[in-house]
């Protein structure tokens, strides 16, 4: 098997996979658009699909290396071997829908460099390999079945049949969509970095409520959010009816000291969101307030391009720093321990 994830989240995905019974993660890389994690799943895919961290999941049909033949046709022939394909199709039929003699398909190819051949050459070569093996299959976009081939590390290719659809990465969607809303898989990773559920998880800049929804999904019994925009509060209330959502300013939450188990938030940044005054001053006020309301031993997890050291209160200790890329924009997940 292999799975794709938001760039920067491979380590979190590998750790989560390692915690699943019957699953072994063996390698990871980056194919130019997504992190890619290879693994073996011996007890079905339900637990993998339920993780909430992956963008897509695939059953593998083959691997090969550039060093053994750096031509698109050779790579396609090494990847698409009928015996391995039969096993992969059996998994696909069990997880997606029954196979038909005549099906439509399309090939998606990703390569890290195009000196020997282009991505389109590899896509065309693999399409021809599929058609030779399955003459009744027809190319279509979209197709009933998707075959992906990715160069996930220099000279290393893996290919598979896509088992998931858009519902996986969107976690079945939100009741109300809002421009700039956080990707659910990123919110899931942030909540995981907050540690085991304990008490209440707070998102003081909750926006559409994505982090609150992931907190409840991952076992937090209480999730509460604040947002300074009334429209965001209304949207979060609809998206996450199981959470408490209020209008409020992250710098003045009005909550008791040490009252929450963790703070997890996507802080305002970029052109869509603005703050009053200098960003460093705003961050210092916001972080001091989050540290005040979080119990000692709790976690504070933030998504922001930068958190200047001068903005950090003395009680926060950096534990993890994960650079990620969202829609081509570089940002970082920061995880702190509340001393």
Coordinates of C-alpha atoms in Angstrom, one line a residue:
X1 CA 0.0 0.0 0.0
X2 CA 0.9 3.7 -0.1
X3 CA -0.7 6.9 0.9
X4 CA -0.2 10.6 0.1
X5 CA -0.2 13.4 2.6
X6 CA 0.2 17.2 2.8
X7 CA 3.9 18.0 2.2
X8 CA 5.6 18.0 5.6
X9 CA 3.2 15.5 7.4
X10 CA 5.0 12.2 6.4
X11 CA 6.5 11.8 9.9
X12 CA 3.1 12.2 11.6
X13 CA 1.5 9.7 9.2
X14 CA 4.3 7.2 9.7
X15 CA 4.0 7.4 13.5
X16 CA 0.2 7.0 13.3
X17 CA 0.5 4.0 10.9
X18 CA 3.0 2.4 13.3
X19 CA 0.4 2.5 16.1
X20 CA -2.1 0.5 14.1
X21 CA -2.2 -3.3 14.6
X22 CA -1.1 -5.2 11.5
X23 CA 0.3 -2.1 9.7
X24 CA 4.0 -1.5 9.1
X25 CA 5.2 1.7 7.5
X26 CA 8.5 1.1 5.6
X27 CA 9.4 4.3 3.6
X28 CA 8.4 7.8 2.7
X29 CA 9.4 10.5 0.3
X30 CA 8.1 13.5 -1.7
X31 CA 6.9 13.3 -5.3
X32 CA 6.9 17.0 -6.1
X33 CA 3.4 17.6 -4.9
X34 CA 2.7 15.4 -1.9
X35 CA 4.5 13.4 0.7
X36 CA 4.2 9.7 0.0
X37 CA 4.3 6.9 2.6
X38 CA 4.6 3.2 1.7
X39 CA 3.3 0.6 4.1
X40 CA 2.0 -2.9 4.5
X41 CA -1.5 -3.5 5.8
X42 CA -2.2 -7.0 6.9
X43 CA -5.6 -6.7 8.5
X44 CA -7.8 -4.6 6.2
X45 CA -7.9 -0.9 5.5
X46 CA -10.6 0.4 7.8
X47 CA -8.2 1.6 10.5
X48 CA -6.0 3.3 7.8
X49 CA -8.9 5.0 6.2
X50 CA -10.1 6.2 9.6
X51 CA -6.8 7.9 10.5
X52 CA -7.8 11.2 9.0
X53 CA -4.3 12.1 8.1
X54 CA -4.0 10.9 4.5
X55 CA -5.1 12.7 1.3
X56 CA -5.4 9.4 -0.7
X57 CA -4.7 5.7 -0.2
X58 CA -3.6 3.3 -2.9
X59 CA -3.0 -0.5 -3.3
X60 CA 0.4 -1.0 -4.9
X61 CA 0.8 -2.7 -8.2
X62 CA 4.6 -2.4 -8.5
X63 CA 7.9 -0.6 -7.8
X64 CA 11.0 -0.1 -9.9
X65 CA 14.2 2.0 -10.1
X66 CA 15.6 4.4 -12.8
X67 CA 19.0 2.8 -12.3
X68 CA 17.7 -0.5 -13.8
X69 CA 16.3 1.2 -17.0
X70 CA 15.8 5.0 -17.4
X71 CA 13.2 4.9 -20.1
X72 CA 9.5 5.5 -19.8
X73 CA 8.5 2.3 -21.6
X74 CA 10.8 0.1 -19.6
X75 CA 9.6 1.6 -16.3
X76 CA 6.0 1.1 -17.3
X77 CA 6.6 -2.5 -18.3
X78 CA 8.4 -3.2 -15.0
X79 CA 5.5 -1.6 -13.0
X80 CA 2.5 -3.2 -14.7
X81 CA 3.0 -6.9 -14.2
X82 CA -0.2 -9.0 -14.6
X83 CA 0.2 -11.2 -11.5
X84 CA 0.7 -8.3 -9.2
X85 CA -2.0 -6.3 -10.9
X86 CA -4.5 -9.1 -10.3
X87 CA -3.9 -9.0 -6.6
X88 CA -4.2 -5.2 -6.5
X89 CA -7.5 -5.4 -8.5
X90 CA -8.9 -7.8 -6.0
X91 CA -8.3 -5.3 -3.2
X92 CA -9.7 -2.5 -5.3
X93 CA -12.9 -4.5 -6.0
X94 CA -13.3 -5.3 -2.3
X95 CA -12.7 -1.6 -1.2
X96 CA -14.3 0.4 -4.0
X97 CA -16.7 -1.5 -6.3
X98 CA -17.0 -4.8 -8.2
X99 CA -14.9 -5.0 -11.4
X100 CA -16.4 -5.1 -14.8
X101 CA -14.9 -6.6 -18.0
X102 CA -15.0 -3.2 -19.7
X103 CA -13.9 -0.3 -17.5
X104 CA -12.7 3.3 -17.9
X105 CA -9.4 4.3 -16.4
X106 CA -6.9 7.1 -16.4
X107 CA -3.2 7.4 -15.4
X108 CA -1.6 10.1 -13.3
X109 CA 2.2 10.4 -13.3
X110 CA 4.6 12.4 -11.2
X111 CA 8.3 12.5 -11.7
X112 CA 11.1 14.5 -9.9
X113 CA 13.2 15.2 -13.0
X114 CA 12.5 15.1 -16.7
X115 CA 16.0 14.8 -18.2
X116 CA 15.6 11.3 -19.6
X117 CA 11.9 11.5 -20.3
X118 CA 8.9 13.7 -19.5
X119 CA 6.0 13.0 -17.1
X120 CA 3.7 12.9 -20.1
X121 CA 5.9 10.2 -21.7
X122 CA 5.6 8.0 -18.6
X123 CA 1.9 8.6 -18.4
X124 CA 1.5 7.5 -22.0
X125 CA 3.8 4.5 -21.6
X126 CA 1.9 3.3 -18.6
X127 CA -1.5 3.8 -20.3
X128 CA -0.3 1.6 -23.2
X129 CA 0.9 -1.0 -20.8
X130 CA -2.5 -1.1 -19.1
X131 CA -4.3 -1.3 -22.5
X132 CA -2.1 -4.2 -23.7
X133 CA -3.0 -6.1 -20.5
X134 CA -6.7 -5.0 -20.4
X135 CA -7.8 -4.4 -24.1
X136 CA -11.4 -3.8 -23.1
X137 CA -10.5 -0.9 -20.8
X138 CA -10.9 2.6 -22.3
X139 CA -9.2 5.8 -21.3
X140 CA -11.5 8.4 -19.8
X141 CA -11.2 11.5 -17.6
X142 CA -12.6 11.0 -15.0
X143 CA -12.2 7.2 -15.1
X144 CA -13.8 4.6 -13.0
X145 CA -10.3 3.5 -11.9
X146 CA -7.2 5.6 -11.4
X147 CA -3.6 4.3 -11.8
X148 CA -1.0 6.6 -10.2
X149 CA 2.7 6.3 -10.7
X150 CA 5.0 8.5 -8.6
X151 CA 8.8 9.0 -8.3
X152 CA 8.7 9.5 -4.5
X153 CA 12.5 9.6 -4.1
X154 CA 15.3 10.1 -6.6
X155 CA 15.1 7.3 -9.0
X156 CA 12.5 5.3 -7.1
X157 CA 9.0 4.7 -8.6
X158 CA 5.9 3.2 -7.0
X159 CA 2.5 2.7 -8.7
X160 CA -0.9 1.8 -7.4
X161 CA -4.7 1.9 -7.8
X162 CA -6.4 4.7 -6.0
X163 CA -8.8 3.4 -3.3
X164 CA -10.0 6.7 -1.9
X165 CA -11.9 9.7 -3.3
X166 CA -12.3 13.3 -2.3
X167 CA -14.3 12.4 0.8
X168 CA -11.2 11.1 2.5
X169 CA -9.2 14.4 2.3
X170 CA -12.3 16.5 3.1
X171 CA -13.5 14.1 5.9
X172 CA -16.9 14.0 4.2
X173 CA -17.0 17.8 4.0
X174 CA -18.3 20.6 6.1
X175 CA -21.9 21.8 6.4
X176 CA -20.7 25.3 5.5
X177 CA -17.6 25.9 3.5
X178 CA -15.6 29.1 4.0
X179 CA -12.8 30.5 1.9
X180 CA -9.4 29.8 3.4
X181 CA -10.7 27.0 5.7
X182 CA -8.0 24.7 7.1
X183 CA -7.5 21.4 5.4
X184 CA -9.0 18.6 7.7
X185 CA -5.9 16.4 7.4
X186 CA -3.7 19.3 8.7
X187 CA -6.1 20.0 11.6
X188 CA -6.0 16.3 12.4
X189 CA -2.2 16.3 12.6
X190 CA -2.2 19.4 14.8
X191 CA -4.7 17.8 17.2
X192 CA -2.5 14.7 17.4
X193 CA 0.5 16.8 18.3
X194 CA -1.6 18.1 21.3
X195 CA -1.2 14.6 22.9
X196 CA -3.7 12.3 24.5
X197 CA -7.2 13.9 25.1
X198 CA -7.4 15.4 28.6
X199 CA -10.1 17.9 29.6
X200 CA -11.0 20.6 27.0
X201 CA -9.3 21.4 23.7
X202 CA -9.5 25.1 22.9
X203 CA -9.2 26.8 19.5
X204 CA -9.1 30.5 20.1
X205 CA -9.2 31.4 16.4
X206 CA -11.5 28.7 15.3
X207 CA -12.7 30.0 11.9
X208 CA -14.9 27.2 10.3
X209 CA -14.4 24.9 13.3
X210 CA -12.2 22.4 11.5
X211 CA -9.8 21.9 14.4
X212 CA -12.8 21.5 16.8
X213 CA -14.3 18.8 14.6
X214 CA -11.0 16.9 14.5
X215 CA -10.6 17.2 18.2
X216 CA -14.0 15.5 18.8
X217 CA -13.1 12.9 16.1
X218 CA -9.9 12.0 17.9
X219 CA -11.5 11.5 21.3
X220 CA -11.5 14.9 23.1
X221 CA -14.8 15.0 25.1
X222 CA -14.9 18.8 25.1
X223 CA -13.9 21.2 22.3
X224 CA -14.4 25.0 22.6
X225 CA -13.7 27.7 20.1
X226 CA -13.6 31.5 19.9
X227 CA -13.4 33.8 16.9
X228 CA -13.5 37.5 16.6
X229 CA -15.7 37.4 13.4
X230 CA -19.4 36.8 14.0
X231 CA -19.8 35.0 10.7
X232 CA -17.1 32.6 11.6
X233 CA -18.8 31.8 14.9
X234 CA -22.1 31.0 13.1
X235 CA -20.3 28.8 10.6
X236 CA -18.4 26.9 13.2
X237 CA -21.6 26.3 15.2
X238 CA -23.2 24.7 12.2
X239 CA -20.1 22.7 11.2
X240 CA -19.4 21.4 14.7
X241 CA -22.6 21.3 16.7
X242 CA -20.9 19.2 19.4
X243 CA -18.5 22.1 20.3
X244 CA -19.0 25.3 22.3
X245 CA -18.3 28.3 20.1
X246 CA -18.3 31.9 21.2
X247 CA -17.3 35.3 19.8
X248 CA -14.1 36.5 21.4
X249 CA -10.6 37.9 21.0
X250 CA -7.7 35.4 21.4
X251 CA -5.9 38.1 23.5
X252 CA -8.7 38.4 26.0
X253 CA -10.5 35.1 26.3
X254 CA -12.1 35.6 29.8
X255 CA -11.4 32.0 30.8
X256 CA -10.0 30.9 34.2
X257 CA -6.3 30.2 34.5
X258 CA -5.1 26.7 33.6
X259 CA -8.6 25.6 32.6
X260 CA -8.0 23.8 29.3
X261 CA -5.9 20.8 28.4
X262 CA -4.6 22.1 25.1
X263 CA -4.8 25.1 22.7
X264 CA -4.6 24.3 19.0
X265 CA -5.1 27.0 16.4
X266 CA -4.5 28.2 12.9
X267 CA -3.3 31.7 13.6
X268 CA -4.2 34.7 11.3
X269 CA -1.7 35.2 8.5
X270 CA -1.7 36.0 4.8
X271 CA -3.8 38.4 2.8
X272 CA -7.1 37.1 4.0
X273 CA -6.5 37.7 7.7
X274 CA -5.2 40.9 9.3
X275 CA -4.3 41.8 12.9
X276 CA -4.2 45.0 14.8
X277 CA -0.7 46.6 15.0
X278 CA 2.6 44.8 14.5
X279 CA 2.3 41.0 14.1
X280 CA 4.9 40.3 16.8
X281 CA 3.0 42.4 19.4
X282 CA -0.2 40.6 18.5
X283 CA 1.4 37.2 18.7
X284 CA 3.0 38.0 22.1
X285 CA -0.4 39.0 23.5
X286 CA -2.1 35.9 22.0
X287 CA 0.5 33.5 23.1
X288 CA 0.5 34.8 26.7
X289 CA -3.2 34.4 26.9
X290 CA -3.1 30.9 25.5
X291 CA -0.4 30.0 28.0
X292 CA -2.4 31.5 30.8
X293 CA -5.5 29.4 30.1
X294 CA -3.6 26.1 29.4
X295 CA -2.8 23.9 32.4
X296 CA 0.9 23.1 33.2
X297 CA 1.8 20.0 31.2
X298 CA -0.6 20.8 28.5
X299 CA 0.2 21.5 24.8
X300 CA -0.1 24.6 22.6
X301 CA 0.0 23.7 18.8
X302 CA -0.1 26.5 16.2
X303 CA 0.0 26.9 12.5
X304 CA 1.9 30.0 11.4
X305 CA 4.7 30.9 9.1
X306 CA 6.9 32.2 11.9
X307 CA 6.7 32.5 15.7
X308 CA 9.5 35.0 16.7
X309 CA 11.3 34.0 19.9
X310 CA 10.6 37.4 21.4
X311 CA 6.9 36.7 21.2
X312 CA 7.0 33.5 23.3
X313 CA 6.1 33.6 27.0
X314 CA 8.8 32.0 29.2
X315 CA 6.5 29.1 30.2
X316 CA 6.4 27.7 26.6
X317 CA 9.0 25.1 25.5
X318 CA 9.3 24.2 21.8
X319 CA 8.8 20.4 21.3
X320 CA 8.1 19.9 17.6
X321 CA 8.5 22.1 14.5
X322 CA 7.0 20.7 11.2
X323 CA 7.4 22.8 8.0
X324 CA 4.4 22.1 5.8
X325 CA 3.2 23.4 2.4
X326 CA -0.4 24.4 1.8
X327 CA -1.5 25.3 -1.7
X328 CA 2.1 26.2 -2.5
X329 CA 2.6 28.3 0.6
X330 CA 5.2 27.4 3.1
X331 CA 4.2 27.5 6.7
X332 CA 4.9 25.6 9.9
X333 CA 3.2 23.6 12.7
X334 CA 4.7 24.6 16.0
X335 CA 4.1 22.4 19.1
X336 CA 4.9 23.7 22.6
X337 CA 4.8 22.2 26.0
X338 CA 3.3 24.4 28.7
X339 CA 5.8 24.3 31.6

